[in-house]
Amino acid sequence: MLQTLKQISMETTEKFESKIKSVLAHLQNHKTITSWQAIALYRATRLSAIIFILKERGHSISTEMVYEKKSRYAVYHYSGMNQLTGQHAGN
């Protein structure tokens, strides 16, 4: 049973890491992403968690809140790598 739980955990981690890579590639190519795009394109339902991880890894991402009628959503804007990491945007 413990081995099965470890396998499930590892598979879940690998799938989440794959979604992180997909979202990062999207941001690098298109410069912005919304939750709706992440869900529709990559089946990534935890975009805010992915953005948090990417920021922790040194990526510069800002958040714009958009308000439309009775709804609101975030648009994430990619600016490259933080200069503090010693890497340049586009690397």
XYZ file of C-alpha atoms in Angstrom:
91
model
C 0.000 0.000 0.000
C 2.793 2.441 0.895
C 4.525 1.745 -2.420
C 1.282 2.492 -4.259
C 0.916 5.820 -2.437
C 4.495 6.737 -3.314
C 3.857 5.882 -6.964
C 0.680 7.982 -7.013
C 2.509 10.871 -5.379
C 5.367 10.653 -7.893
C 2.979 10.480 -10.854
C 1.040 13.479 -9.527
C 4.266 15.452 -9.068
C 5.413 14.566 -12.599
C 2.066 15.620 -14.095
C 2.116 18.912 -12.181
C 5.714 19.590 -13.260
C 4.639 18.953 -16.852
C 1.888 21.548 -16.475
C 4.375 24.018 -15.006
C 6.602 23.545 -18.057
C 3.638 23.966 -20.429
C 2.505 27.182 -18.736
C 6.065 28.546 -18.746
C 6.439 27.806 -22.468
C 3.106 29.518 -23.118
C 4.196 32.591 -21.154
C 7.535 32.728 -22.949
C 5.821 32.523 -26.353
C 2.673 34.598 -25.764
C 3.686 36.782 -22.755
C 0.264 36.414 -21.031
C -2.054 33.693 -19.753
C -5.400 33.470 -17.950
C -6.880 30.662 -15.892
C -9.321 29.899 -18.681
C -6.473 29.490 -21.181
C -4.509 27.291 -18.771
C -7.506 25.023 -18.238
C -8.509 24.851 -21.904
C -5.019 24.384 -23.327
C -3.149 22.454 -20.632
C -5.830 21.137 -18.244
C -4.021 23.163 -15.563
C -6.610 24.046 -12.938
C -4.162 25.490 -10.386
C -2.676 28.363 -12.352
C -2.077 30.571 -9.322
C 0.002 27.784 -7.731
C 1.968 27.370 -10.958
C 2.611 31.119 -11.139
C 3.791 31.080 -7.504
C 6.249 28.270 -8.274
C 7.545 30.033 -11.389
C 8.115 33.203 -9.354
C 9.973 31.156 -6.734
C 12.170 29.824 -9.550
C 13.135 33.343 -10.569
C 10.643 34.233 -13.298
C 9.239 37.753 -13.342
C 5.451 37.541 -13.625
C 3.007 40.318 -12.804
C -0.725 40.026 -12.195
C -3.380 42.260 -13.724
C -6.886 41.942 -12.329
C -9.584 42.449 -14.970
C -13.111 43.389 -13.912
C -15.948 42.792 -16.374
C -19.585 43.217 -15.367
C -20.091 40.656 -12.588
C -16.845 38.759 -13.024
C -13.162 39.259 -12.421
C -10.102 37.315 -13.459
C -6.335 37.557 -13.441
C -4.137 38.008 -16.475
C -0.554 36.988 -15.784
C 2.161 38.876 -17.690
C 5.615 37.355 -18.230
C 8.716 39.567 -18.238
C 11.495 36.971 -18.302
C 13.882 35.997 -15.525
C 14.413 38.272 -12.529
C 17.684 40.154 -12.742
C 18.407 39.134 -9.151
C 18.873 35.519 -10.247
C 21.790 36.515 -12.438
C 19.993 35.331 -15.560
C 18.678 37.482 -18.341
C 15.195 37.576 -19.810
C 14.713 35.013 -22.544
C 17.072 32.420 -20.985
